[in-house]
Coordinates of C-alpha atoms in Angstrom, one line a residue:
M19 CA 115.5 84.3 65.2
A20 CA 118.8 84.1 66.9
K21 CA 121.2 82.0 65.6
A22 CA 123.1 79.2 68.2
V23 CA 126.3 80.1 65.0
T24 CA 127.9 83.4 64.6
V25 CA 130.9 84.8 62.6
N26 CA 132.4 85.3 65.5
Q27 CA 132.5 81.9 67.2
I28 CA 132.9 80.6 63.1
R29 CA 136.3 83.1 63.7
N30 CA 137.1 81.8 66.6
V31 CA 137.2 78.0 65.7
P32 CA 140.7 76.7 66.6
F33 CA 141.7 74.8 64.0
A34 CA 145.3 75.2 65.0
L35 CA 143.0 72.5 67.2
A36 CA 141.3 70.5 64.3
L37 CA 144.4 70.1 62.3
A38 CA 146.3 68.9 65.2
F39 CA 142.9 66.7 65.9
A40 CA 143.2 65.6 62.1
C41 CA 147.4 64.5 62.2
A42 CA 146.6 62.4 65.2
W43 CA 144.0 60.3 63.5
M44 CA 145.7 60.1 60.2
L45 CA 149.1 57.8 61.6
D46 CA 148.3 54.7 60.9
P47 CA 150.0 52.1 63.0
S48 CA 149.1 49.5 60.4
A49 CA 152.3 50.6 58.2
A50 CA 153.9 49.5 60.7
I51 CA 152.8 46.7 61.6
P52 CA 156.2 43.3 61.2
A53 CA 155.4 40.5 59.7
G54 CA 155.9 37.9 61.4
F55 CA 153.3 39.9 64.6
A56 CA 150.9 39.7 61.0
S57 CA 151.7 35.6 61.0
L58 CA 150.5 35.1 64.4
V59 CA 147.2 37.3 64.0
S60 CA 146.3 35.6 60.4
F61 CA 142.7 35.4 61.3
S62 CA 142.1 39.9 60.5
Q63 CA 143.8 42.1 58.2
Y64 CA 144.6 44.2 61.1
P65 CA 145.3 43.5 64.3
H66 CA 147.9 46.6 65.3
L67 CA 144.1 47.2 66.4
L68 CA 145.3 44.4 69.2
V69 CA 148.4 47.4 70.1
T70 CA 147.2 50.5 69.8
S71 CA 143.4 49.5 72.1
L72 CA 146.6 48.0 74.4
A73 CA 148.2 51.6 74.6
F74 CA 144.2 53.3 74.7
G75 CA 143.8 50.7 77.8
V76 CA 147.7 51.4 79.0
L77 CA 146.4 55.6 79.4
A78 CA 143.2 54.7 80.5
L79 CA 144.4 52.9 83.5
F80 CA 146.7 55.6 84.0
H81 CA 144.5 57.6 83.7
R82 CA 145.5 59.9 87.3
Q83 CA 149.2 60.0 85.9
T84 CA 149.4 60.5 83.5
S85 CA 146.6 63.8 83.2
T86 CA 148.7 66.6 83.9
F87 CA 152.0 66.0 80.9
L88 CA 149.4 64.9 78.0
S89 CA 149.1 68.3 77.9
S90 CA 152.9 69.8 78.3
K91 CA 154.8 71.0 75.7
A92 CA 157.6 69.5 75.7
F93 CA 155.3 65.7 76.1
V94 CA 154.0 66.8 72.4
V95 CA 157.2 66.9 71.2
A96 CA 159.0 63.6 72.1
S97 CA 155.6 62.7 71.4
C98 CA 156.1 62.9 67.9
S99 CA 159.2 63.4 67.5
L100 CA 159.4 59.2 69.1
C101 CA 155.7 59.4 66.8
F102 CA 158.7 59.2 63.8
L103 CA 160.8 57.6 64.6
G104 CA 159.1 55.0 64.6
F105 CA 157.4 55.2 61.6
F106 CA 160.9 56.0 60.2
G107 CA 162.4 52.4 61.7
A108 CA 159.8 50.1 60.4
W109 CA 159.7 51.9 56.7
A110 CA 164.1 51.2 57.5
C111 CA 162.8 47.3 58.7
S112 CA 160.4 46.8 56.0
L113 CA 163.5 47.2 53.9
Q114 CA 165.7 44.7 54.7
P115 CA 163.2 42.4 56.7
E116 CA 165.8 39.7 57.3
T117 CA 167.9 42.1 58.9
F118 CA 165.5 44.1 61.0
Q119 CA 163.5 41.1 63.1
G120 CA 162.8 40.6 66.2
V121 CA 162.3 42.5 68.7
L122 CA 163.1 46.0 66.5
P123 CA 160.3 45.1 64.8
F124 CA 157.7 44.5 66.8
A125 CA 159.4 48.3 69.3
C126 CA 158.3 50.7 66.0
L127 CA 155.3 50.2 66.3
C128 CA 154.5 49.9 69.9
V129 CA 155.8 53.2 70.7
T130 CA 153.7 54.3 67.2
A131 CA 151.0 53.0 68.7
L132 CA 151.6 54.7 72.2
C133 CA 152.1 58.5 71.1
R134 CA 149.4 58.4 68.0
A135 CA 147.5 57.1 71.3
S136 CA 149.1 59.8 73.4
L137 CA 149.0 63.0 71.2
L138 CA 144.7 61.4 70.0
I139 CA 143.5 62.1 74.1
S140 CA 145.7 65.8 73.8
C141 CA 143.8 66.9 71.2
L142 CA 140.4 66.0 73.5
K143 CA 141.5 66.8 76.5
A144 CA 141.9 70.6 74.6
L145 CA 138.6 69.7 72.8
A146 CA 136.7 69.4 75.8
G147 CA 137.6 73.0 77.7
L148 CA 135.1 74.7 74.5
P149 CA 131.8 75.0 74.2
L150 CA 129.3 73.0 72.9
V151 CA 129.2 75.1 70.1
D152 CA 132.6 76.1 69.8
C153 CA 133.2 72.0 70.1
L154 CA 130.6 71.1 67.0
L155 CA 132.4 73.8 64.9
T156 CA 136.1 72.4 65.4
L157 CA 134.8 68.8 64.5
I158 CA 133.2 70.0 61.4
A159 CA 136.7 71.1 60.8
W160 CA 138.8 68.6 62.2
Q161 CA 136.5 66.5 59.4
F162 CA 137.6 68.5 56.5
F163 CA 141.6 68.3 56.8
V164 CA 140.2 64.7 57.7
G165 CA 139.0 64.5 54.4
I166 CA 141.2 66.4 52.8
L167 CA 143.9 64.6 54.6
R168 CA 142.2 61.1 53.1
A169 CA 143.0 62.9 49.6
L170 CA 146.1 63.7 49.8
S171 CA 147.1 59.7 51.6
T172 CA 145.8 58.5 48.2
L173 CA 148.1 59.6 45.4
L174 CA 151.0 59.7 48.0
P175 CA 153.0 57.2 49.2
P176 CA 152.2 54.5 52.3
L177 CA 154.0 56.3 54.7
A178 CA 154.1 59.9 53.2
I179 CA 151.2 60.4 55.8
S180 CA 152.1 59.4 58.6
C181 CA 156.0 60.9 58.7
I182 CA 154.9 64.6 58.0
A183 CA 151.9 64.5 60.7
P184 CA 153.8 64.4 63.8
L185 CA 156.0 67.3 62.0
A186 CA 152.3 69.0 61.8
I187 CA 151.1 67.7 65.0
A188 CA 153.7 69.7 67.5
L189 CA 153.6 72.7 65.6
C190 CA 149.9 73.3 65.9
L191 CA 149.8 72.0 69.9
T192 CA 152.4 74.0 70.3
R193 CA 151.3 77.2 69.5
K194 CA 150.1 79.9 72.3
T195 CA 146.0 78.6 71.3
S196 CA 146.5 75.7 71.9
I197 CA 148.4 75.7 75.1
A198 CA 145.5 77.9 76.1
L199 CA 142.8 75.3 75.6
W200 CA 144.6 72.8 77.7
R201 CA 145.6 75.3 80.5
E202 CA 141.7 77.2 80.4
N203 CA 140.1 73.8 81.0
P204 CA 137.2 73.7 83.0
T205 CA 137.2 69.6 84.0
A206 CA 140.9 70.3 84.8
T207 CA 139.7 68.9 89.2
S208 CA 142.2 71.6 91.4
P209 CA 144.8 69.4 93.4
S210 CA 142.5 69.2 95.8
E211 CA 140.3 67.6 94.3
E212 CA 140.3 62.9 93.7
A213 CA 141.7 64.0 90.2
G214 CA 139.2 60.9 87.6
K215 CA 137.3 60.2 90.0
I216 CA 133.8 58.7 88.1
E217 CA 130.4 58.5 90.4
P218 CA 128.3 55.6 88.8
R219 CA 125.6 58.0 89.0
S220 CA 127.7 60.6 86.1
F221 CA 129.1 57.1 84.2
F222 CA 125.9 55.7 83.6
P223 CA 125.4 58.2 79.9
I224 CA 129.1 57.3 79.5
A225 CA 128.4 53.5 79.2
R226 CA 125.5 54.2 77.0
L227 CA 127.5 55.3 74.9
L228 CA 130.5 53.3 74.3
L229 CA 127.9 50.2 73.5
I230 CA 126.3 52.6 71.0
Y231 CA 129.0 54.2 69.5
S232 CA 130.5 50.3 70.1
L233 CA 128.2 48.5 68.4
I234 CA 128.2 50.8 64.9
I235 CA 131.8 50.6 64.6
F236 CA 131.7 46.8 64.8
T237 CA 128.5 47.3 62.3
I238 CA 130.6 49.6 60.2
Q239 CA 133.5 47.3 59.7
T240 CA 131.6 44.1 59.6
L241 CA 130.3 46.0 56.2
Q242 CA 133.3 46.8 55.2
G243 CA 135.2 43.6 54.9
F244 CA 132.0 42.3 53.3
A245 CA 133.3 44.1 50.9
P246 CA 134.6 41.6 47.6
T247 CA 136.8 44.5 46.1
P248 CA 139.2 47.2 48.0
V249 CA 137.0 50.9 48.0
A250 CA 139.6 53.2 50.1
S251 CA 140.2 55.3 47.1
V252 CA 136.6 55.8 47.0
S253 CA 135.5 56.4 51.6
Y254 CA 136.5 59.3 52.0
F255 CA 133.7 61.2 49.6
G256 CA 131.9 60.1 52.9
L257 CA 133.8 62.7 54.3
F258 CA 132.1 65.6 52.8
I259 CA 128.6 64.6 53.3
A260 CA 129.6 63.8 57.3
I261 CA 130.4 68.1 56.7
A262 CA 127.2 68.3 55.0
V263 CA 125.2 66.8 57.7
T264 CA 126.2 68.6 61.0
S265 CA 126.5 71.6 58.7
I266 CA 123.3 71.3 58.2
A267 CA 122.6 70.7 61.2
L268 CA 124.1 73.9 63.1
A269 CA 121.9 76.2 60.4
V270 CA 118.6 75.0 60.6
N271 CA 118.0 75.7 64.5
G272 CA 117.8 79.0 66.3
R273 CA 119.0 79.5 69.0
I274 CA 118.6 75.8 70.9
V275 CA 121.4 73.3 69.3
R276 CA 119.7 70.0 68.7
I277 CA 122.7 67.4 69.0
K278 CA 120.2 64.5 68.6
Q279 CA 119.7 65.2 65.1
L280 CA 123.6 64.6 63.8
Y281 CA 122.5 60.7 65.3
D282 CA 119.0 60.3 63.8
A283 CA 121.2 61.2 60.5
S284 CA 124.4 59.2 61.3
L285 CA 121.9 56.1 62.6
A286 CA 119.8 56.6 59.1
I287 CA 122.8 56.6 56.5
L288 CA 123.9 53.1 57.8
E289 CA 120.5 52.0 56.5
L290 CA 120.8 53.1 54.0
A291 CA 124.5 52.2 53.8
I292 CA 122.9 48.1 54.4
I293 CA 120.9 48.2 52.1
V294 CA 122.9 50.1 48.9
F295 CA 124.9 46.8 50.6
A296 CA 122.7 44.0 49.9
I297 CA 122.3 45.5 46.1
G298 CA 125.7 43.4 45.5
A299 CA 125.5 44.6 41.5
G300 CA 127.3 47.6 39.9
C301 CA 129.0 50.1 41.8
S302 CA 126.9 49.4 45.2
Y303 CA 130.5 49.2 47.3
E304 CA 132.1 51.9 46.7
I305 CA 128.2 54.0 47.4
A306 CA 128.0 51.4 50.3
S307 CA 131.6 52.2 52.2
I308 CA 130.8 56.0 51.2
L309 CA 127.8 56.9 53.0
L310 CA 129.5 53.8 55.6
D311 CA 132.5 56.7 56.1
A312 CA 129.3 58.8 55.8
S313 CA 127.8 57.5 59.1
Y314 CA 130.6 57.2 61.3
M315 CA 131.9 61.2 60.8
T316 CA 128.4 61.7 61.2
F317 CA 128.5 59.7 65.2
S318 CA 131.8 60.2 65.4
T319 CA 131.6 63.9 65.7
F320 CA 128.2 63.0 67.8
F321 CA 129.5 61.2 69.8
F322 CA 132.9 63.7 70.5
T323 CA 130.0 66.5 71.2
I324 CA 128.3 64.7 73.7
L325 CA 132.0 63.3 75.5
C326 CA 132.8 66.7 75.4
N327 CA 129.3 68.4 77.3
L328 CA 129.3 65.6 79.9
C329 CA 133.7 65.9 80.5
Q330 CA 132.8 69.6 81.2
R331 CA 129.8 69.5 82.6
R332 CA 130.5 66.2 85.1
G333 CA 134.5 67.2 85.5
N334 CA 134.6 64.0 84.5
N335 CA 137.9 63.1 83.4
P336 CA 138.6 63.5 79.2
V337 CA 142.1 61.4 79.3
F338 CA 140.2 58.8 81.2
V339 CA 137.3 59.5 78.9
F340 CA 138.3 59.6 75.6
S341 CA 141.0 57.0 76.2
L342 CA 138.3 54.6 77.1
A343 CA 135.3 55.5 73.8
Y344 CA 139.2 54.5 71.8
L345 CA 139.3 51.6 73.2
A346 CA 136.4 50.4 72.3
E347 CA 136.8 51.6 68.7
Q348 CA 139.5 50.0 68.6
L349 CA 138.2 46.8 69.9
A350 CA 134.8 46.7 68.3
A351 CA 136.9 47.4 64.8
F352 CA 139.1 44.1 65.4
L353 CA 135.8 42.0 66.7
G354 CA 134.3 43.5 62.9
E355 CA 137.5 42.6 60.8
A356 CA 137.1 39.5 62.7
F357 CA 134.0 38.4 61.5
S358 CA 133.8 39.4 58.2
G359 CA 137.2 37.4 58.3
M360 CA 136.0 33.8 58.7
I361 CA 132.3 34.5 56.9
G362 CA 134.0 36.0 54.0
P363 CA 133.2 38.9 50.9
G364 CA 130.1 39.1 49.4
V365 CA 126.5 39.6 50.7
H366 CA 125.0 37.4 52.8
A367 CA 121.9 37.9 53.9
L368 CA 122.0 36.8 57.4
P369 CA 125.0 38.8 58.8
L370 CA 122.8 42.2 57.3
V371 CA 120.3 41.3 58.8
L372 CA 121.9 41.3 61.9
L373 CA 123.5 43.6 61.3
A374 CA 120.4 46.1 60.6
G375 CA 118.9 44.7 64.2
L376 CA 122.2 46.0 65.7
G377 CA 121.9 49.3 64.0
A378 CA 117.8 49.8 65.0
I379 CA 119.4 48.5 68.5
A380 CA 121.2 51.8 68.6
F381 CA 118.2 53.6 67.7
V382 CA 116.3 52.3 69.9
Y383 CA 118.1 52.4 73.2
L384 CA 118.8 56.6 73.3
S385 CA 115.7 57.4 71.9
P386 CA 114.4 58.8 75.9
L387 CA 117.1 61.2 75.7
R388 CA 115.6 62.2 72.2
D389 CA 115.4 66.4 71.7
G390 CA 112.9 67.3 68.5
S391 CA 111.8 70.6 68.6
L392 CA 109.2 71.4 70.1
E393 CA 106.1 70.3 68.4
R394 CA 102.2 72.9 68.1
S395 CA 100.2 71.5 65.6
T396 CA 99.4 73.3 62.4
D397 CA 95.1 74.1 63.6
P398 CA 95.4 77.4 64.3
A399 CA 92.4 76.8 67.0
K400 CA 95.2 74.3 68.7
A401 CA 98.1 75.7 68.2
Q402 CA 99.4 77.3 71.7
Y403 CA 98.1 73.8 73.3
V404 CA 99.6 69.9 74.0
D405 CA 98.8 67.3 75.6
P406 CA 100.0 67.3 79.1
A407 CA 102.1 64.2 79.1
R408 CA 104.1 65.6 75.9
Y409 CA 103.8 69.0 76.7
Y410 CA 106.7 67.9 80.6
T411 CA 108.3 65.8 78.0
I412 CA 109.2 68.6 75.2
L413 CA 110.1 70.4 78.6
A414 CA 112.7 68.6 80.0
E415 CA 113.9 67.2 76.1
T416 CA 114.2 71.5 74.7
C417 CA 116.0 71.9 78.4
T418 CA 118.5 69.3 78.4
S419 CA 119.5 70.2 74.6
V420 CA 120.3 74.2 76.4
A421 CA 122.0 73.3 79.6
M422 CA 124.5 70.9 76.8
Q423 CA 124.7 74.2 74.9
C424 CA 125.1 76.6 77.3
S425 CA 127.1 74.1 80.2
L426 CA 124.7 74.1 83.1
T427 CA 125.8 72.5 86.2
K428 CA 123.5 69.2 86.6
R429 CA 121.4 71.9 89.6
E430 CA 121.4 75.1 87.5
G431 CA 120.0 71.6 84.8
D432 CA 117.1 71.5 88.0
V433 CA 116.4 74.9 88.0
L434 CA 116.5 75.1 84.7
L435 CA 113.4 73.0 83.5
L436 CA 111.3 74.0 87.1
L437 CA 112.2 76.8 86.3
A438 CA 110.0 76.1 82.4
Q439 CA 107.8 74.7 84.3
R440 CA 106.7 78.3 85.1
K441 CA 107.3 76.9 88.8
T442 CA 108.4 80.1 91.4
L443 CA 111.6 80.2 92.9
A444 CA 109.9 78.5 96.5
Q445 CA 108.0 76.3 95.0
I446 CA 112.2 75.2 93.4
S447 CA 113.3 75.6 96.8
D448 CA 110.7 72.9 98.0
D449 CA 111.4 70.6 94.6
L450 CA 115.6 70.4 95.1
A451 CA 115.7 70.9 99.4
V452 CA 117.3 73.8 99.0
S453 CA 117.5 77.5 100.5
L454 CA 115.5 80.3 98.9
A455 CA 119.5 81.7 98.2
T456 CA 120.8 79.1 96.5
V457 CA 118.1 79.0 93.6
K458 CA 118.1 83.0 93.2
T459 CA 121.8 81.6 93.3
H460 CA 122.0 78.7 89.9
T461 CA 118.9 81.1 88.6
H462 CA 121.0 84.3 88.3
N463 CA 124.9 81.2 86.7
I464 CA 121.1 80.2 84.3
Y465 CA 119.4 84.0 83.3
K466 CA 123.9 84.8 82.6
K467 CA 125.0 81.8 80.8
L468 CA 122.3 81.9 78.7
G469 CA 122.4 86.0 77.5
V470 CA 118.7 87.0 79.5
H471 CA 117.2 88.9 82.4
S472 CA 113.8 88.2 82.9
K473 CA 111.5 85.0 83.1
Q474 CA 109.7 86.7 80.6
E475 CA 113.3 86.3 77.7
L476 CA 113.7 82.8 79.5
Y477 CA 110.5 81.4 77.9
Q478 CA 111.0 83.7 75.0
F479 CA 114.4 81.7 74.4
L480 CA 113.0 78.2 75.4
G481 CA 110.2 78.5 72.8
L482 CA 107.6 77.5 75.6
E483 CA 106.6 81.9 75.9
N484 CA 102.8 80.3 73.7
L485 CA 102.9 77.6 74.5
S486 CA 100.4 75.4 77.4
Y487 CA 99.0 72.7 78.3
S488 CA 95.0 72.2 77.5
A489 CA 94.9 70.5 80.7
K490 CA 96.1 71.5 83.7
S491 CA 97.4 69.1 86.3
S492 CA 97.6 69.7 90.7
T493 CA 100.0 66.9 90.3
K494 CA 102.0 68.6 88.5
P495 CA 105.5 65.9 87.4
T496 CA 109.1 67.6 87.3
R497 CA 111.3 65.6 87.1

């Protein structure tokens, strides 16, 4: 069986973009917090989250104006330079806090937060132009680079990575390959289109993902706050678990990538982390922290991949979408840390039950998008048949996965589903209320993107060549 990942795809992974994204992710604005600002937000150990939330909020608010220059070489160099100066200024202020007071330390914090936010969004804007499988491979490389940088950060002084990272980002994002990704980004709209406009019908799946992401970030940050001892020195081992989970999810599939497997795995790891944390003995806190990091990175890979795919297929503005995503993440992390700070460290039965419930709610909430593989009975006499309702559910799930993986448009996805239901082109034309010529054009585009040449090859690609339903009804659902 053909695989979704080929050797050429692995060779062509934009490692420079992955390294730049990892370096931008490792920039730590908390190292630039002035002592006076920390005292104003005494109930939180991470007051910089409020400033970074504001930075992402500004980018989301002015996404139309910032979309163009976020992809420019000059802007990347300027942002990296300002980011370095901001961290250097914060370091200088920390050496003589009595001399440097007032506006200057706070300005350094704001500059570093805004530059970090801009660089992160620039990386994700380039990532949004990649096909689904290439996006997953790039994010696996991102996980690997973050793991290496996290390991180095435990050996180097606090500001070392934050001072070196801007230089690495500038070198990576000014390469020809990175600039080409910005220019070839299919999410970029033409001048005649209203840039960044998101229709209500297409924003709903993004809003649902943001809600689930916020719940998971809140849960993870709260659990980390409950730990009575610092565990950051070992938590980065969870990154390598996330790399293994993502790689296995790509390796075990055939042509069709089941991206939902990452979602299921991340929430399963999160629930396991809650159970381990509840033990509260021995090295349970360290193990729970590793599992929390694995859950976070696995879900982040799923989350970024889905958002990139939605931006690509629906034409959403990636600057707006990813700025909202990071805004939700920062606010959820701040609330989770503040919540754990008010309760105090230790094992608390009621909060742990609440957090486990939030994880269960997140799991159930996305269940309609489950994209499980085609399941056949183990009984040879029934191997080709499934229940009619299950049959059409399988078609919808499989076609959704294929549409995401092959970057089909919304209308091409509709046509693919009807083709999978073995409808003729004339029937599809009637169902969608479009001309027969339009259906033929969509079918031609689908065949080209999937690399098939006939309906039989399409059924083989979808795994439907031997699958049928046990009772053929005249009232077949089409959605």
